[in-house]
Amino acid sequence: MGLDTEEIRNEIKRILEREGIHRSKRLADEVVKKVGSEKTVYREIKTMAESGVIQRTGSGQHISYDIPSATEKHRLVLFHLLEYAENNWEHLDRSHFKIVNKKQLVPLEALMDIVSGIKQLQTIETRFRIFKMYPALKKSKEWDKLEKQIEKNWKSIRVLIAHNIERSGKSDIVGEVLMNFNPIMRGVMTSVDPASDSKHVI
């Protein structure tokens, strides 16, 4: 397989993975903008469909292509991410119950509950942001659910912090929470070239 052929195939897969199902002409047009001639692109689309790399649906002027295996894989990960977000909410809910109902609040325990809840949620949100690079996944039912669940979890964290302040009487809970996260460092980057006096603030 030549370099052009490989680039064409990679571009076909990239488009389908990012944007989902495409009509034949639209897919070919988008690929040709980046690499290859129309004739070569159509030939590679046909070859990839015949070999099962991409899936062809429809007939005549209504032929479309997709990569169901990749899409399904991403949807499955999205589903598990939603489960993780729901578990995170349950963790926050249990923490909230303890803060509200315990006769004697254990400040360190309450603080760690908040911090661990935030860190879990950050992981979930970061992965979800990466998934936003794949617009095709917006069609899945888990997408909206996950978006709403993340917002619900952040709301729970805000309530958790507020009740912690109320119970403990400590107004600097937010400061204590932030101390458990890596600070944003500001430093000076200098050139390794002895002849250079350039400095960059980072």
PDB file of N, CA and C in Angstrom, residues 92-187:
ATOM      1  N   LEU A  92     -20.967  11.537  46.815  1.00  0.00           N
ATOM      2  CA  LEU A  92     -21.226  12.888  47.325  1.00  0.00           C
ATOM      3  C   LEU A  92     -22.476  12.915  48.201  1.00  0.00           C
ATOM      4  N   ASP A  93     -23.471  12.149  47.800  1.00  0.00           N
ATOM      5  CA  ASP A  93     -24.725  12.098  48.561  1.00  0.00           C
ATOM      6  C   ASP A  93     -24.493  11.485  49.943  1.00  0.00           C
ATOM      7  N   ARG A  94     -23.683  10.430  49.991  1.00  0.00           N
ATOM      8  CA  ARG A  94     -23.359   9.809  51.287  1.00  0.00           C
ATOM      9  C   ARG A  94     -22.571  10.780  52.165  1.00  0.00           C
ATOM     10  N   SER A  95     -21.662  11.504  51.537  1.00  0.00           N
ATOM     11  CA  SER A  95     -20.862  12.486  52.280  1.00  0.00           C
ATOM     12  C   SER A  95     -21.755  13.588  52.840  1.00  0.00           C
ATOM     13  N   HIS A  96     -22.701  14.009  52.034  1.00  0.00           N
ATOM     14  CA  HIS A  96     -23.640  15.049  52.465  1.00  0.00           C
ATOM     15  C   HIS A  96     -24.481  14.557  53.645  1.00  0.00           C
ATOM     16  N   PHE A  97     -24.913  13.310  53.560  1.00  0.00           N
ATOM     17  CA  PHE A  97     -25.714  12.722  54.641  1.00  0.00           C
ATOM     18  C   PHE A  97     -24.927  12.715  55.949  1.00  0.00           C
ATOM     19  N   LYS A  98     -23.638  12.358  55.856  1.00  0.00           N
ATOM     20  CA  LYS A  98     -22.794  12.313  57.060  1.00  0.00           C
ATOM     21  C   LYS A  98     -22.629  13.702  57.667  1.00  0.00           C
ATOM     22  N   ILE A  99     -22.393  14.696  56.807  1.00  0.00           N
ATOM     23  CA  ILE A  99     -22.181  16.059  57.299  1.00  0.00           C
ATOM     24  C   ILE A  99     -23.436  16.594  57.988  1.00  0.00           C
ATOM     25  N   VAL A 100     -24.578  16.310  57.405  1.00  0.00           N
ATOM     26  CA  VAL A 100     -25.836  16.841  57.938  1.00  0.00           C
ATOM     27  C   VAL A 100     -26.284  16.099  59.194  1.00  0.00           C
ATOM     28  N   ASN A 101     -26.062  14.787  59.232  1.00  0.00           N
ATOM     29  CA  ASN A 101     -26.670  13.971  60.288  1.00  0.00           C
ATOM     30  C   ASN A 101     -25.734  13.540  61.418  1.00  0.00           C
ATOM     31  N   LYS A 102     -24.436  13.601  61.206  1.00  0.00           N
ATOM     32  CA  LYS A 102     -23.534  13.197  62.285  1.00  0.00           C
ATOM     33  C   LYS A 102     -23.608  14.178  63.442  1.00  0.00           C
ATOM     34  N   LYS A 103     -23.664  13.625  64.660  1.00  0.00           N
ATOM     35  CA  LYS A 103     -23.720  14.497  65.835  1.00  0.00           C
ATOM     36  C   LYS A 103     -22.433  15.296  65.964  1.00  0.00           C
ATOM     37  N   GLN A 104     -21.328  14.615  65.709  1.00  0.00           N
ATOM     38  CA  GLN A 104     -20.036  15.301  65.805  1.00  0.00           C
ATOM     39  C   GLN A 104     -19.319  15.196  64.461  1.00  0.00           C
ATOM     40  N   LEU A 105     -19.112  16.332  63.850  1.00  0.00           N
ATOM     41  CA  LEU A 105     -18.465  16.367  62.537  1.00  0.00           C
ATOM     42  C   LEU A 105     -16.966  16.128  62.682  1.00  0.00           C
ATOM     43  N   VAL A 106     -16.435  15.239  61.851  1.00  0.00           N
ATOM     44  CA  VAL A 106     -14.986  15.011  61.815  1.00  0.00           C
ATOM     45  C   VAL A 106     -14.444  15.833  60.647  1.00  0.00           C
ATOM     46  N   PRO A 107     -13.828  16.987  60.927  1.00  0.00           N
ATOM     47  CA  PRO A 107     -13.426  17.917  59.857  1.00  0.00           C
ATOM     48  C   PRO A 107     -12.559  17.295  58.770  1.00  0.00           C
ATOM     49  N   LEU A 108     -11.563  16.495  59.183  1.00  0.00           N
ATOM     50  CA  LEU A 108     -10.654  15.909  58.189  1.00  0.00           C
ATOM     51  C   LEU A 108     -11.396  14.931  57.278  1.00  0.00           C
ATOM     52  N   GLU A 109     -12.268  14.139  57.873  1.00  0.00           N
ATOM     53  CA  GLU A 109     -13.049  13.175  57.087  1.00  0.00           C
ATOM     54  C   GLU A 109     -13.953  13.901  56.087  1.00  0.00           C
ATOM     55  N   ALA A 110     -14.593  14.962  56.561  1.00  0.00           N
ATOM     56  CA  ALA A 110     -15.478  15.739  55.685  1.00  0.00           C
ATOM     57  C   ALA A 110     -14.690  16.380  54.549  1.00  0.00           C
ATOM     58  N   LEU A 111     -13.511  16.897  54.887  1.00  0.00           N
ATOM     59  CA  LEU A 111     -12.659  17.535  53.876  1.00  0.00           C
ATOM     60  C   LEU A 111     -12.225  16.526  52.814  1.00  0.00           C
ATOM     61  N   MET A 112     -11.815  15.339  53.261  1.00  0.00           N
ATOM     62  CA  MET A 112     -11.358  14.316  52.321  1.00  0.00           C
ATOM     63  C   MET A 112     -12.493  13.824  51.424  1.00  0.00           C
ATOM     64  N   ASP A 113     -13.699  13.779  51.976  1.00  0.00           N
ATOM     65  CA  ASP A 113     -14.860  13.399  51.158  1.00  0.00           C
ATOM     66  C   ASP A 113     -15.064  14.394  50.020  1.00  0.00           C
ATOM     67  N   ILE A 114     -14.933  15.671  50.343  1.00  0.00           N
ATOM     68  CA  ILE A 114     -15.104  16.715  49.328  1.00  0.00           C
ATOM     69  C   ILE A 114     -13.998  16.627  48.278  1.00  0.00           C
ATOM     70  N   VAL A 115     -12.765  16.511  48.749  1.00  0.00           N
ATOM     71  CA  VAL A 115     -11.612  16.481  47.836  1.00  0.00           C
ATOM     72  C   VAL A 115     -11.676  15.265  46.908  1.00  0.00           C
ATOM     73  N   SER A 116     -11.965  14.092  47.478  1.00  0.00           N
ATOM     74  CA  SER A 116     -12.021  12.886  46.638  1.00  0.00           C
ATOM     75  C   SER A 116     -13.170  12.977  45.639  1.00  0.00           C
ATOM     76  N   GLY A 117     -14.282  13.574  46.075  1.00  0.00           N
ATOM     77  CA  GLY A 117     -15.419  13.754  45.168  1.00  0.00           C
ATOM     78  C   GLY A 117     -15.076  14.658  44.002  1.00  0.00           C
ATOM     79  N   ILE A 118     -14.361  15.742  44.296  1.00  0.00           N
ATOM     80  CA  ILE A 118     -13.962  16.677  43.237  1.00  0.00           C
ATOM     81  C   ILE A 118     -12.982  16.014  42.272  1.00  0.00           C
ATOM     82  N   LYS A 119     -12.025  15.269  42.817  1.00  0.00           N
ATOM     83  CA  LYS A 119     -11.022  14.627  41.955  1.00  0.00           C
ATOM     84  C   LYS A 119     -11.660  13.584  41.037  1.00  0.00           C
ATOM     85  N   GLN A 120     -12.605  12.834  41.578  1.00  0.00           N
ATOM     86  CA  GLN A 120     -13.327  11.867  40.739  1.00  0.00           C
ATOM     87  C   GLN A 120     -14.074  12.590  39.620  1.00  0.00           C
ATOM     88  N   LEU A 121     -14.728  13.675  39.995  1.00  0.00           N
ATOM     89  CA  LEU A 121     -15.526  14.418  39.015  1.00  0.00           C
ATOM     90  C   LEU A 121     -14.642  15.080  37.957  1.00  0.00           C
ATOM     91  N   GLN A 122     -13.475  15.536  38.364  1.00  0.00           N
ATOM     92  CA  GLN A 122     -12.534  16.118  37.401  1.00  0.00           C
ATOM     93  C   GLN A 122     -12.120  15.080  36.354  1.00  0.00           C
ATOM     94  N   THR A 123     -11.873  13.867  36.807  1.00  0.00           N
ATOM     95  CA  THR A 123     -11.495  12.789  35.889  1.00  0.00           C
ATOM     96  C   THR A 123     -12.616  12.524  34.887  1.00  0.00           C
ATOM     97  N   ILE A 124     -13.834  12.464  35.396  1.00  0.00           N
ATOM     98  CA  ILE A 124     -15.001  12.231  34.535  1.00  0.00           C
ATOM     99  C   ILE A 124     -15.145  13.357  33.516  1.00  0.00           C
ATOM    100  N   GLU A 125     -15.050  14.586  34.003  1.00  0.00           N
ATOM    101  CA  GLU A 125     -15.257  15.747  33.133  1.00  0.00           C
ATOM    102  C   GLU A 125     -14.164  15.850  32.073  1.00  0.00           C
ATOM    103  N   THR A 126     -12.937  15.526  32.446  1.00  0.00           N
ATOM    104  CA  THR A 126     -11.828  15.566  31.483  1.00  0.00           C
ATOM    105  C   THR A 126     -12.060  14.567  30.355  1.00  0.00           C
ATOM    106  N   ARG A 127     -12.470  13.368  30.713  1.00  0.00           N
ATOM    107  CA  ARG A 127     -12.737  12.349  29.687  1.00  0.00           C
ATOM    108  C   ARG A 127     -13.895  12.771  28.788  1.00  0.00           C
ATOM    109  N   PHE A 128     -14.898  13.363  29.400  1.00  0.00           N
ATOM    110  CA  PHE A 128     -16.056  13.802  28.619  1.00  0.00           C
ATOM    111  C   PHE A 128     -15.660  14.900  27.636  1.00  0.00           C
ATOM    112  N   ARG A 129     -14.786  15.796  28.062  1.00  0.00           N
ATOM    113  CA  ARG A 129     -14.312  16.858  27.162  1.00  0.00           C
ATOM    114  C   ARG A 129     -13.576  16.267  25.965  1.00  0.00           C
ATOM    115  N   ILE A 130     -12.828  15.201  26.211  1.00  0.00           N
ATOM    116  CA  ILE A 130     -12.130  14.530  25.108  1.00  0.00           C
ATOM    117  C   ILE A 130     -13.142  13.921  24.144  1.00  0.00           C
ATOM    118  N   PHE A 131     -14.205  13.339  24.705  1.00  0.00           N
ATOM    119  CA  PHE A 131     -15.243  12.743  23.860  1.00  0.00           C
ATOM    120  C   PHE A 131     -15.954  13.792  23.009  1.00  0.00           C
ATOM    121  N   LYS A 132     -15.902  15.041  23.421  1.00  0.00           N
ATOM    122  CA  LYS A 132     -16.549  16.097  22.639  1.00  0.00           C
ATOM    123  C   LYS A 132     -15.842  16.317  21.305  1.00  0.00           C
ATOM    124  N   MET A 133     -14.678  15.691  21.145  1.00  0.00           N
ATOM    125  CA  MET A 133     -13.984  15.733  19.856  1.00  0.00           C
ATOM    126  C   MET A 133     -14.676  14.831  18.839  1.00  0.00           C
ATOM    127  N   TYR A 134     -15.610  14.011  19.306  1.00  0.00           N
ATOM    128  CA  TYR A 134     -16.326  13.084  18.430  1.00  0.00           C
ATOM    129  C   TYR A 134     -17.808  13.469  18.389  1.00  0.00           C
ATOM    130  N   PRO A 135     -18.169  14.427  17.528  1.00  0.00           N
ATOM    131  CA  PRO A 135     -19.564  14.900  17.475  1.00  0.00           C
ATOM    132  C   PRO A 135     -20.581  13.793  17.230  1.00  0.00           C
ATOM    133  N   ALA A 136     -20.162  12.706  16.594  1.00  0.00           N
ATOM    134  CA  ALA A 136     -21.099  11.613  16.306  1.00  0.00           C
ATOM    135  C   ALA A 136     -21.690  11.031  17.586  1.00  0.00           C
ATOM    136  N   LEU A 137     -20.945  11.127  18.684  1.00  0.00           N
ATOM    137  CA  LEU A 137     -21.416  10.558  19.945  1.00  0.00           C
ATOM    138  C   LEU A 137     -22.553  11.360  20.568  1.00  0.00           C
ATOM    139  N   LYS A 138     -22.747  12.590  20.091  1.00  0.00           N
ATOM    140  CA  LYS A 138     -23.834  13.412  20.630  1.00  0.00           C
ATOM    141  C   LYS A 138     -25.196  12.773  20.386  1.00  0.00           C
ATOM    142  N   LYS A 139     -25.248  11.876  19.408  1.00  0.00           N
ATOM    143  CA  LYS A 139     -26.516  11.217  19.093  1.00  0.00           C
ATOM    144  C   LYS A 139     -26.875  10.151  20.123  1.00  0.00           C
ATOM    145  N   SER A 140     -25.900   9.710  20.911  1.00  0.00           N
ATOM    146  CA  SER A 140     -26.174   8.642  21.871  1.00  0.00           C
ATOM    147  C   SER A 140     -26.956   9.187  23.064  1.00  0.00           C
ATOM    148  N   LYS A 141     -27.809   8.336  23.621  1.00  0.00           N
ATOM    149  CA  LYS A 141     -28.673   8.771  24.721  1.00  0.00           C
ATOM    150  C   LYS A 141     -27.866   9.078  25.986  1.00  0.00           C
ATOM    151  N   GLU A 142     -26.661   8.506  26.082  1.00  0.00           N
ATOM    152  CA  GLU A 142     -25.844   8.737  27.276  1.00  0.00           C
ATOM    153  C   GLU A 142     -25.264  10.149  27.312  1.00  0.00           C
ATOM    154  N   TRP A 143     -25.160  10.787  26.145  1.00  0.00           N
ATOM    155  CA  TRP A 143     -24.492  12.092  26.052  1.00  0.00           C
ATOM    156  C   TRP A 143     -25.161  13.135  26.948  1.00  0.00           C
ATOM    157  N   ASP A 144     -26.455  13.367  26.720  1.00  0.00           N
ATOM    158  CA  ASP A 144     -27.183  14.367  27.506  1.00  0.00           C
ATOM    159  C   ASP A 144     -27.244  13.979  28.979  1.00  0.00           C
ATOM    160  N   LYS A 145     -27.412  12.681  29.225  1.00  0.00           N
ATOM    161  CA  LYS A 145     -27.478  12.211  30.610  1.00  0.00           C
ATOM    162  C   LYS A 145     -26.183  12.526  31.351  1.00  0.00           C
ATOM    163  N   LEU A 146     -25.063  12.285  30.672  1.00  0.00           N
ATOM    164  CA  LEU A 146     -23.766  12.518  31.304  1.00  0.00           C
ATOM    165  C   LEU A 146     -23.542  14.007  31.552  1.00  0.00           C
ATOM    166  N   GLU A 147     -23.923  14.820  30.580  1.00  0.00           N
ATOM    167  CA  GLU A 147     -23.770  16.272  30.726  1.00  0.00           C
ATOM    168  C   GLU A 147     -24.561  16.776  31.939  1.00  0.00           C
ATOM    169  N   LYS A 148     -25.793  16.300  32.068  1.00  0.00           N
ATOM    170  CA  LYS A 148     -26.645  16.705  33.195  1.00  0.00           C
ATOM    171  C   LYS A 148     -26.123  16.147  34.517  1.00  0.00           C
ATOM    172  N   GLN A 149     -25.595  14.921  34.463  1.00  0.00           N
ATOM    173  CA  GLN A 149     -25.083  14.294  35.685  1.00  0.00           C
ATOM    174  C   GLN A 149     -23.862  15.044  36.212  1.00  0.00           C
ATOM    175  N   ILE A 150     -23.001  15.476  35.314  1.00  0.00           N
ATOM    176  CA  ILE A 150     -21.809  16.231  35.721  1.00  0.00           C
ATOM    177  C   ILE A 150     -22.217  17.533  36.408  1.00  0.00           C
ATOM    178  N   GLU A 151     -23.184  18.226  35.822  1.00  0.00           N
ATOM    179  CA  GLU A 151     -23.666  19.475  36.426  1.00  0.00           C
ATOM    180  C   GLU A 151     -24.318  19.200  37.784  1.00  0.00           C
ATOM    181  N   LYS A 152     -25.050  18.110  37.860  1.00  0.00           N
ATOM    182  CA  LYS A 152     -25.697  17.717  39.122  1.00  0.00           C
ATOM    183  C   LYS A 152     -24.647  17.445  40.203  1.00  0.00           C
ATOM    184  N   ASN A 153     -23.550  16.804  39.800  1.00  0.00           N
ATOM    185  CA  ASN A 153     -22.487  16.483  40.752  1.00  0.00           C
ATOM    186  C   ASN A 153     -21.785  17.741  41.260  1.00  0.00           C
ATOM    187  N   TRP A 154     -21.543  18.689  40.354  1.00  0.00           N
ATOM    188  CA  TRP A 154     -20.915  19.945  40.787  1.00  0.00           C
ATOM    189  C   TRP A 154     -21.833  20.691  41.759  1.00  0.00           C
ATOM    190  N   LYS A 155     -23.108  20.641  41.493  1.00  0.00           N
ATOM    191  CA  LYS A 155     -24.073  21.276  42.397  1.00  0.00           C
ATOM    192  C   LYS A 155     -24.012  20.614  43.778  1.00  0.00           C
ATOM    193  N   SER A 156     -23.887  19.288  43.795  1.00  0.00           N
ATOM    194  CA  SER A 156     -23.781  18.562  45.068  1.00  0.00           C
ATOM    195  C   SER A 156     -22.528  18.969  45.830  1.00  0.00           C
ATOM    196  N   ILE A 157     -21.448  19.177  45.095  1.00  0.00           N
ATOM    197  CA  ILE A 157     -20.197  19.598  45.739  1.00  0.00           C
ATOM    198  C   ILE A 157     -20.360  20.980  46.368  1.00  0.00           C
ATOM    199  N   ARG A 158     -21.025  21.879  45.650  1.00  0.00           N
ATOM    200  CA  ARG A 158     -21.246  23.229  46.203  1.00  0.00           C
ATOM    201  C   ARG A 158     -22.094  23.166  47.475  1.00  0.00           C
ATOM    202  N   VAL A 159     -23.113  22.328  47.449  1.00  0.00           N
ATOM    203  CA  VAL A 159     -23.979  22.164  48.631  1.00  0.00           C
ATOM    204  C   VAL A 159     -23.189  21.535  49.776  1.00  0.00           C
ATOM    205  N   LEU A 160     -22.366  20.561  49.433  1.00  0.00           N
ATOM    206  CA  LEU A 160     -21.543  19.868  50.427  1.00  0.00           C
ATOM    207  C   LEU A 160     -20.605  20.847  51.135  1.00  0.00           C
ATOM    208  N   ILE A 161     -19.978  21.709  50.369  1.00  0.00           N
ATOM    209  CA  ILE A 161     -19.067  22.704  50.946  1.00  0.00           C
ATOM    210  C   ILE A 161     -19.844  23.683  51.832  1.00  0.00           C
ATOM    211  N   ALA A 162     -21.003  24.115  51.350  1.00  0.00           N
ATOM    212  CA  ALA A 162     -21.818  25.071  52.115  1.00  0.00           C
ATOM    213  C   ALA A 162     -22.246  24.482  53.457  1.00  0.00           C
ATOM    214  N   HIS A 163     -22.682  23.232  53.456  1.00  0.00           N
ATOM    215  CA  HIS A 163     -23.110  22.595  54.706  1.00  0.00           C
ATOM    216  C   HIS A 163     -21.924  22.317  55.621  1.00  0.00           C
ATOM    217  N   ASN A 164     -20.778  22.053  55.016  1.00  0.00           N
ATOM    218  CA  ASN A 164     -19.561  21.851  55.813  1.00  0.00           C
ATOM    219  C   ASN A 164     -19.206  23.132  56.560  1.00  0.00           C
ATOM    220  N   ILE A 165     -19.296  24.254  55.859  1.00  0.00           N
ATOM    221  CA  ILE A 165     -19.021  25.553  56.487  1.00  0.00           C
ATOM    222  C   ILE A 165     -20.019  25.811  57.615  1.00  0.00           C
ATOM    223  N   GLU A 166     -21.267  25.492  57.337  1.00  0.00           N
ATOM    224  CA  GLU A 166     -22.337  25.720  58.318  1.00  0.00           C
ATOM    225  C   GLU A 166     -22.128  24.882  59.581  1.00  0.00           C
ATOM    226  N   ARG A 167     -21.762  23.607  59.407  1.00  0.00           N
ATOM    227  CA  ARG A 167     -21.593  22.711  60.551  1.00  0.00           C
ATOM    228  C   ARG A 167     -20.312  22.985  61.327  1.00  0.00           C
ATOM    229  N   SER A 168     -19.237  23.258  60.591  1.00  0.00           N
ATOM    230  CA  SER A 168     -17.935  23.408  61.249  1.00  0.00           C
ATOM    231  C   SER A 168     -17.689  24.821  61.763  1.00  0.00           C
ATOM    232  N   GLY A 169     -18.380  25.779  61.151  1.00  0.00           N
ATOM    233  CA  GLY A 169     -18.149  27.173  61.532  1.00  0.00           C
ATOM    234  C   GLY A 169     -16.870  27.736  60.937  1.00  0.00           C
ATOM    235  N   LYS A 170     -16.232  26.951  60.067  1.00  0.00           N
ATOM    236  CA  LYS A 170     -14.982  27.402  59.434  1.00  0.00           C
ATOM    237  C   LYS A 170     -15.305  27.985  58.064  1.00  0.00           C
ATOM    238  N   SER A 171     -14.899  29.215  57.851  1.00  0.00           N
ATOM    239  CA  SER A 171     -15.233  29.887  56.593  1.00  0.00           C
ATOM    240  C   SER A 171     -14.225  29.599  55.480  1.00  0.00           C
ATOM    241  N   ASP A 172     -13.064  29.033  55.854  1.00  0.00           N
ATOM    242  CA  ASP A 172     -12.018  28.835  54.848  1.00  0.00           C
ATOM    243  C   ASP A 172     -11.956  27.391  54.346  1.00  0.00           C
ATOM    244  N   ILE A 173     -13.103  26.738  54.277  1.00  0.00           N
ATOM    245  CA  ILE A 173     -13.138  25.358  53.775  1.00  0.00           C
ATOM    246  C   ILE A 173     -12.630  25.296  52.333  1.00  0.00           C
ATOM    247  N   VAL A 174     -13.025  26.292  51.539  1.00  0.00           N
ATOM    248  CA  VAL A 174     -12.604  26.305  50.127  1.00  0.00           C
ATOM    249  C   VAL A 174     -11.085  26.351  50.035  1.00  0.00           C
ATOM    250  N   GLY A 175     -10.466  27.166  50.878  1.00  0.00           N
ATOM    251  CA  GLY A 175      -9.006  27.247  50.899  1.00  0.00           C
ATOM    252  C   GLY A 175      -8.377  25.913  51.259  1.00  0.00           C
ATOM    253  N   GLU A 176      -8.970  25.223  52.225  1.00  0.00           N
ATOM    254  CA  GLU A 176      -8.450  23.914  52.632  1.00  0.00           C
ATOM    255  C   GLU A 176      -8.622  22.886  51.512  1.00  0.00           C
ATOM    256  N   VAL A 177      -9.729  22.992  50.801  1.00  0.00           N
ATOM    257  CA  VAL A 177      -9.950  22.095  49.661  1.00  0.00           C
ATOM    258  C   VAL A 177      -8.883  22.332  48.596  1.00  0.00           C
ATOM    259  N   LEU A 178      -8.648  23.596  48.277  1.00  0.00           N
ATOM    260  CA  LEU A 178      -7.685  23.938  47.224  1.00  0.00           C
ATOM    261  C   LEU A 178      -6.262  23.516  47.575  1.00  0.00           C
ATOM    262  N   MET A 179      -5.961  23.446  48.861  1.00  0.00           N
ATOM    263  CA  MET A 179      -4.620  23.026  49.280  1.00  0.00           C
ATOM    264  C   MET A 179      -4.335  21.574  48.896  1.00  0.00           C
ATOM    265  N   ASN A 180      -5.379  20.822  48.590  1.00  0.00           N
ATOM    266  CA  ASN A 180      -5.214  19.412  48.227  1.00  0.00           C
ATOM    267  C   ASN A 180      -5.058  19.200  46.726  1.00  0.00           C
ATOM    268  N   PHE A 181      -4.912  20.294  45.999  1.00  0.00           N
ATOM    269  CA  PHE A 181      -4.704  20.213  44.558  1.00  0.00           C
ATOM    270  C   PHE A 181      -3.388  20.893  44.207  1.00  0.00           C
ATOM    271  N   ASN A 182      -2.769  20.407  43.148  1.00  0.00           N
ATOM    272  CA  ASN A 182      -1.491  20.991  42.743  1.00  0.00           C
ATOM    273  C   ASN A 182      -1.670  22.460  42.385  1.00  0.00           C
ATOM    274  N   PRO A 183      -0.819  23.322  42.933  1.00  0.00           N
ATOM    275  CA  PRO A 183      -0.940  24.749  42.599  1.00  0.00           C
ATOM    276  C   PRO A 183      -0.516  25.018  41.166  1.00  0.00           C
ATOM    277  N   ILE A 184      -1.015  26.111  40.608  1.00  0.00           N
ATOM    278  CA  ILE A 184      -0.576  26.543  39.277  1.00  0.00           C
ATOM    279  C   ILE A 184       0.725  27.304  39.472  1.00  0.00           C
ATOM    280  N   MET A 185       1.786  26.738  38.970  1.00  0.00           N
ATOM    281  CA  MET A 185       3.107  27.325  39.194  1.00  0.00           C
ATOM    282  C   MET A 185       3.420  28.385  38.139  1.00  0.00           C
ATOM    283  N   ARG A 186       4.100  29.412  38.579  1.00  0.00           N
ATOM    284  CA  ARG A 186       4.547  30.458  37.666  1.00  0.00           C
ATOM    285  C   ARG A 186       6.058  30.548  37.783  1.00  0.00           C
ATOM    286  N   GLY A 187       6.732  30.338  36.687  1.00  0.00           N
ATOM    287  CA  GLY A 187       8.185  30.361  36.735  1.00  0.00           C
ATOM    288  C   GLY A 187       8.765  31.052  35.524  1.00  0.00           C
TER     289      GLY A 187
END
